[in-house]
């Protein structure tokens, strides 16, 4: 079965600092990769996704992620964080050979706190 | 366009009680699913549906039932609640069950089972 690991459970940064959140997955076949964000008191929303092509994908609010197939990784980055980026971030994977349906396997999440 | 809506927002149950968590979407999405979110475990798939009348089990289906009689609605039933079902429940939908479709999540239902 596929699994997703997010090694950083809690991250605290100052405004304007750079951000990189790690995400590794275990499945060796073709995958679709997602980053979702959950702002305090809100529901999950999509930040960005990767299916194929350019391994560097850009999402909303200045976020980007790089797919490195050889490392089974899909790390999320932002050059300069803002206080409003305080949220929980989830990496998710959808493997092609896990049967029908748009079934996502989520990581455990990373709680990001940005301090002024 | 309300997107994905869920009711109730919060519920307290006693062990053994039953209840139904409601989920509705107004985007004419074929695919709908239920996840539960627990601290330190991320979101885990409970059940999903690829269209009206078609449902299947996800990663953690035990203790939950679903049905899909219409495209819009996908209720989740707890027949006999247990403390282990204390969690936050999210409903999600996407246009189709194609794996590249973005899933849209509802605001969640926080359930406490005593």
CSV table of C-alpha atoms in Angstrom, one decimal:
chain,number,residue,atom,x,y,z
A,1,UNK,CA,0.0,0.0,0.0
A,2,UNK,CA,1.1,3.5,-0.7
A,3,UNK,CA,2.0,5.8,2.2
A,4,UNK,CA,3.0,9.5,2.5
A,5,UNK,CA,5.4,10.9,5.0
A,6,UNK,CA,5.7,14.5,6.2
A,7,UNK,CA,8.6,14.6,8.5
A,8,UNK,CA,8.1,18.1,9.8
A,9,UNK,CA,5.1,18.1,12.1
A,10,UNK,CA,5.5,21.6,13.4
A,11,UNK,CA,7.4,24.5,11.8
A,12,UNK,CA,7.8,28.0,13.2
A,13,UNK,CA,9.1,30.7,11.0
A,14,UNK,CA,9.4,34.5,11.0
A,15,UNK,CA,7.8,36.5,8.3
A,16,UNK,CA,10.0,36.8,5.2
A,17,UNK,CA,11.8,33.5,6.0
A,18,UNK,CA,11.9,30.8,3.3
A,19,UNK,CA,9.9,27.7,3.6
A,20,UNK,CA,10.4,24.1,2.6
A,21,UNK,CA,8.1,21.3,3.7
A,22,UNK,CA,9.1,17.8,3.0
A,23,UNK,CA,6.9,15.1,1.5
A,24,UNK,CA,8.0,11.6,0.6
A,25,UNK,CA,5.8,8.8,-0.7
A,26,UNK,CA,6.3,5.1,-0.9
A,27,UNK,CA,4.7,4.0,-4.2
A,28,UNK,CA,7.0,3.1,-7.0
A,29,UNK,CA,4.6,3.5,-9.9
A,30,UNK,CA,3.0,6.5,-11.6
A,31,UNK,CA,1.6,9.0,-9.1
A,32,UNK,CA,-0.4,12.2,-9.0
A,33,UNK,CA,0.8,14.5,-6.2
A,34,UNK,CA,-1.1,17.3,-4.4
A,35,UNK,CA,-0.5,19.8,-1.6
A,36,UNK,CA,-3.6,21.0,0.3
A,37,UNK,CA,-3.7,23.7,2.9
A,38,UNK,CA,-6.1,24.1,5.8
A,39,UNK,CA,-6.3,27.6,7.3
A,40,UNK,CA,-7.5,27.9,10.9
A,41,UNK,CA,-11.2,27.2,11.0
A,42,UNK,CA,-11.5,26.6,7.3
A,43,UNK,CA,-11.7,23.5,5.1
A,44,UNK,CA,-9.0,22.1,2.9
A,45,UNK,CA,-8.2,23.8,-0.3
A,46,UNK,CA,-5.8,22.9,-3.1
A,47,UNK,CA,-2.5,24.7,-3.3
A,48,UNK,CA,-1.0,22.9,-6.3
A,49,UNK,CA,-0.8,19.6,-8.0
A,50,UNK,CA,1.5,17.6,-10.3
A,51,UNK,CA,0.5,15.0,-12.9
A,52,UNK,CA,3.2,15.0,-15.5
A,53,UNK,CA,5.6,17.3,-17.4
A,54,UNK,CA,7.7,20.0,-15.8
A,55,UNK,CA,8.5,18.7,-12.3
A,56,UNK,CA,8.5,22.2,-10.9
A,57,UNK,CA,4.9,23.2,-10.4
A,58,UNK,CA,3.6,26.6,-9.3
A,59,UNK,CA,0.5,27.0,-7.2
A,60,UNK,CA,-1.5,29.7,-5.6
A,61,UNK,CA,-0.2,32.4,-3.2
A,62,UNK,CA,3.4,32.0,-4.4
A,63,UNK,CA,3.8,28.4,-3.4
A,64,UNK,CA,5.7,25.9,-5.6
A,65,UNK,CA,6.7,22.3,-5.4
A,66,UNK,CA,9.3,20.1,-7.1
A,67,UNK,CA,8.7,16.5,-8.0
A,68,UNK,CA,11.9,14.5,-7.7
A,69,UNK,CA,11.1,11.0,-8.9
A,70,UNK,CA,14.4,9.4,-7.9
A,71,UNK,CA,13.8,10.6,-4.3
A,72,UNK,CA,10.1,9.9,-4.2
A,73,UNK,CA,9.7,13.4,-3.0
A,74,UNK,CA,7.4,16.4,-3.6
A,75,UNK,CA,8.6,19.2,-1.4
A,76,UNK,CA,6.7,22.4,-1.0
A,77,UNK,CA,8.5,25.7,-1.1
A,78,UNK,CA,7.9,29.4,-0.7
A,79,UNK,CA,10.6,32.0,-0.9
A,80,UNK,CA,9.1,34.4,1.6
A,81,UNK,CA,6.3,33.4,4.0
A,82,UNK,CA,3.7,35.8,5.4
A,83,UNK,CA,1.8,35.7,8.6
A,84,UNK,CA,-1.3,34.7,6.6
A,85,UNK,CA,0.4,31.5,5.6
A,86,UNK,CA,-0.1,30.1,9.1
A,87,UNK,CA,-2.0,26.9,8.5
A,88,UNK,CA,-1.7,23.2,8.3
A,89,UNK,CA,-0.3,21.7,5.1
A,90,UNK,CA,-1.0,18.3,3.8
A,91,UNK,CA,0.7,16.4,1.1
A,92,UNK,CA,-1.4,13.8,-0.8
A,93,UNK,CA,-0.8,11.1,-3.4
A,94,UNK,CA,-3.0,9.3,-5.8
A,95,UNK,CA,-1.4,6.3,-7.3
A,96,UNK,CA,-2.5,5.1,-10.7
A,97,UNK,CA,-2.7,1.4,-9.9
A,98,UNK,CA,-4.7,1.5,-6.7
A,99,UNK,CA,-8.0,0.7,-8.2
A,100,UNK,CA,-10.8,2.9,-9.3
A,101,UNK,CA,-11.6,6.3,-8.0
A,102,UNK,CA,-9.9,9.5,-7.0
A,103,UNK,CA,-8.6,8.1,-3.8
A,104,UNK,CA,-6.1,10.3,-2.0
A,105,UNK,CA,-3.6,9.1,0.6
A,106,UNK,CA,-2.7,11.9,2.9
A,107,UNK,CA,0.4,12.6,4.9
A,108,UNK,CA,0.0,13.5,8.6
A,109,UNK,CA,0.3,17.2,8.0
A,110,UNK,CA,2.7,20.0,8.9
A,111,UNK,CA,1.5,22.8,11.2
A,112,UNK,CA,3.1,26.0,10.1
A,113,UNK,CA,3.2,29.0,12.3
A,114,UNK,CA,4.5,32.3,11.0
A,115,UNK,CA,5.4,34.9,13.5
A,116,UNK,CA,5.5,38.6,12.9
B,1,UNK,CA,-22.9,28.1,-5.8
B,2,UNK,CA,-22.4,26.8,-2.3
B,3,UNK,CA,-19.9,24.1,-3.2
B,4,UNK,CA,-19.7,21.2,-0.7
B,5,UNK,CA,-21.8,21.6,2.4
B,6,UNK,CA,-21.9,19.5,5.5
B,7,UNK,CA,-24.3,19.3,8.5
B,8,UNK,CA,-24.1,19.4,11.4
B,9,UNK,CA,-20.9,21.4,12.2
B,10,UNK,CA,-20.6,19.8,15.6
B,11,UNK,CA,-22.3,16.8,17.3
B,12,UNK,CA,-22.0,15.0,20.6
B,13,UNK,CA,-23.1,11.4,20.8
B,14,UNK,CA,-23.3,8.8,23.5
B,15,UNK,CA,-21.8,5.4,22.8
B,16,UNK,CA,-24.2,3.2,20.9
B,17,UNK,CA,-26.3,6.1,19.4
B,18,UNK,CA,-26.7,6.3,15.7
B,19,UNK,CA,-26.6,9.4,13.5
B,20,UNK,CA,-26.2,10.5,9.9
B,21,UNK,CA,-23.7,13.1,8.8
B,22,UNK,CA,-25.0,15.0,5.8
B,23,UNK,CA,-23.0,16.0,2.7
B,24,UNK,CA,-24.3,17.8,-0.3
B,25,UNK,CA,-22.7,19.4,-3.4
B,26,UNK,CA,-24.3,21.6,-6.0
B,27,UNK,CA,-21.6,21.3,-8.7
B,28,UNK,CA,-23.0,18.2,-10.4
B,29,UNK,CA,-19.9,16.2,-9.4
B,30,UNK,CA,-19.9,12.5,-10.0
B,31,UNK,CA,-17.3,11.6,-7.4
B,32,UNK,CA,-17.9,12.0,-3.7
B,33,UNK,CA,-16.0,10.7,-0.7
B,34,UNK,CA,-15.7,10.8,3.1
B,35,UNK,CA,-12.5,11.2,5.1
B,36,UNK,CA,-11.9,11.4,8.8
B,37,UNK,CA,-9.1,13.5,10.2
B,38,UNK,CA,-7.4,12.5,13.4
B,39,UNK,CA,-4.5,14.2,15.2
B,40,UNK,CA,-1.2,12.9,13.9
B,41,UNK,CA,-2.8,10.7,11.3
B,42,UNK,CA,-3.8,13.1,8.5
B,43,UNK,CA,-7.0,12.3,6.6
B,44,UNK,CA,-8.1,8.7,5.9
B,45,UNK,CA,-10.6,7.6,3.3
B,46,UNK,CA,-13.8,6.0,4.7
B,47,UNK,CA,-16.0,5.5,1.7
B,48,UNK,CA,-16.4,6.9,-1.7
B,49,UNK,CA,-18.9,7.0,-4.6
B,50,UNK,CA,-18.2,7.3,-8.3
B,51,UNK,CA,-21.8,8.1,-9.1
B,52,UNK,CA,-25.4,7.7,-8.0
B,53,UNK,CA,-26.0,4.2,-6.8
B,54,UNK,CA,-22.4,3.2,-6.7
B,55,UNK,CA,-20.3,3.2,-3.5
B,56,UNK,CA,-17.2,1.4,-2.3
B,57,UNK,CA,-15.0,1.2,0.8
B,58,UNK,CA,-11.9,3.2,1.5
B,59,UNK,CA,-9.2,2.6,4.0
B,60,UNK,CA,-11.2,2.7,7.2
B,61,UNK,CA,-14.8,1.7,6.4
B,62,UNK,CA,-15.7,-0.3,9.6
B,63,UNK,CA,-18.6,1.2,11.6
B,64,UNK,CA,-19.8,3.4,8.7
B,65,UNK,CA,-22.4,3.0,6.0
B,66,UNK,CA,-23.0,5.1,3.0
B,67,UNK,CA,-25.5,5.3,0.1
B,68,UNK,CA,-25.8,7.5,-2.9
B,69,UNK,CA,-29.3,7.9,-4.1
B,70,UNK,CA,-28.8,11.2,-5.9
B,71,UNK,CA,-25.8,12.9,-7.5
B,72,UNK,CA,-26.0,15.7,-4.9
B,73,UNK,CA,-26.1,13.9,-1.6
B,74,UNK,CA,-23.8,11.4,0.0
B,75,UNK,CA,-24.7,10.8,3.7
B,76,UNK,CA,-22.5,9.0,6.1
B,77,UNK,CA,-24.2,6.8,8.7
B,78,UNK,CA,-22.9,5.7,12.1
B,79,UNK,CA,-25.1,2.8,13.2
B,80,UNK,CA,-23.7,2.4,16.7
B,81,UNK,CA,-21.2,5.2,17.6
B,82,UNK,CA,-18.0,4.3,19.5
B,83,UNK,CA,-15.5,6.6,21.2
B,84,UNK,CA,-13.0,5.6,18.5
B,85,UNK,CA,-15.2,7.4,16.0
B,86,UNK,CA,-14.5,10.8,17.7
B,87,UNK,CA,-13.0,12.7,14.8
B,88,UNK,CA,-13.5,15.5,12.3
B,89,UNK,CA,-15.2,14.3,9.2
B,90,UNK,CA,-14.7,15.8,5.8
B,91,UNK,CA,-16.8,15.2,2.7
B,92,UNK,CA,-15.2,15.9,-0.7
B,93,UNK,CA,-16.3,15.9,-4.3
B,94,UNK,CA,-14.7,16.1,-7.8
B,95,UNK,CA,-16.1,16.3,-11.3
B,96,UNK,CA,-15.4,12.7,-12.1
B,97,UNK,CA,-13.4,9.9,-10.5
B,98,UNK,CA,-10.5,10.6,-12.7
B,99,UNK,CA,-7.4,10.7,-10.6
B,100,UNK,CA,-6.3,14.0,-11.9
B,101,UNK,CA,-9.4,15.8,-10.8
B,102,UNK,CA,-9.1,18.3,-7.9
B,103,UNK,CA,-11.2,17.3,-4.9
B,104,UNK,CA,-13.2,20.1,-3.2
B,105,UNK,CA,-13.7,19.7,0.5
B,106,UNK,CA,-16.6,20.7,2.8
B,107,UNK,CA,-16.1,22.6,6.1
B,108,UNK,CA,-16.2,19.4,8.2
B,109,UNK,CA,-18.2,17.9,11.0
B,110,UNK,CA,-16.6,17.6,14.4
B,111,UNK,CA,-18.0,14.5,16.2
B,112,UNK,CA,-17.5,13.7,19.8
B,113,UNK,CA,-18.6,10.3,21.1
B,114,UNK,CA,-18.7,9.9,24.8
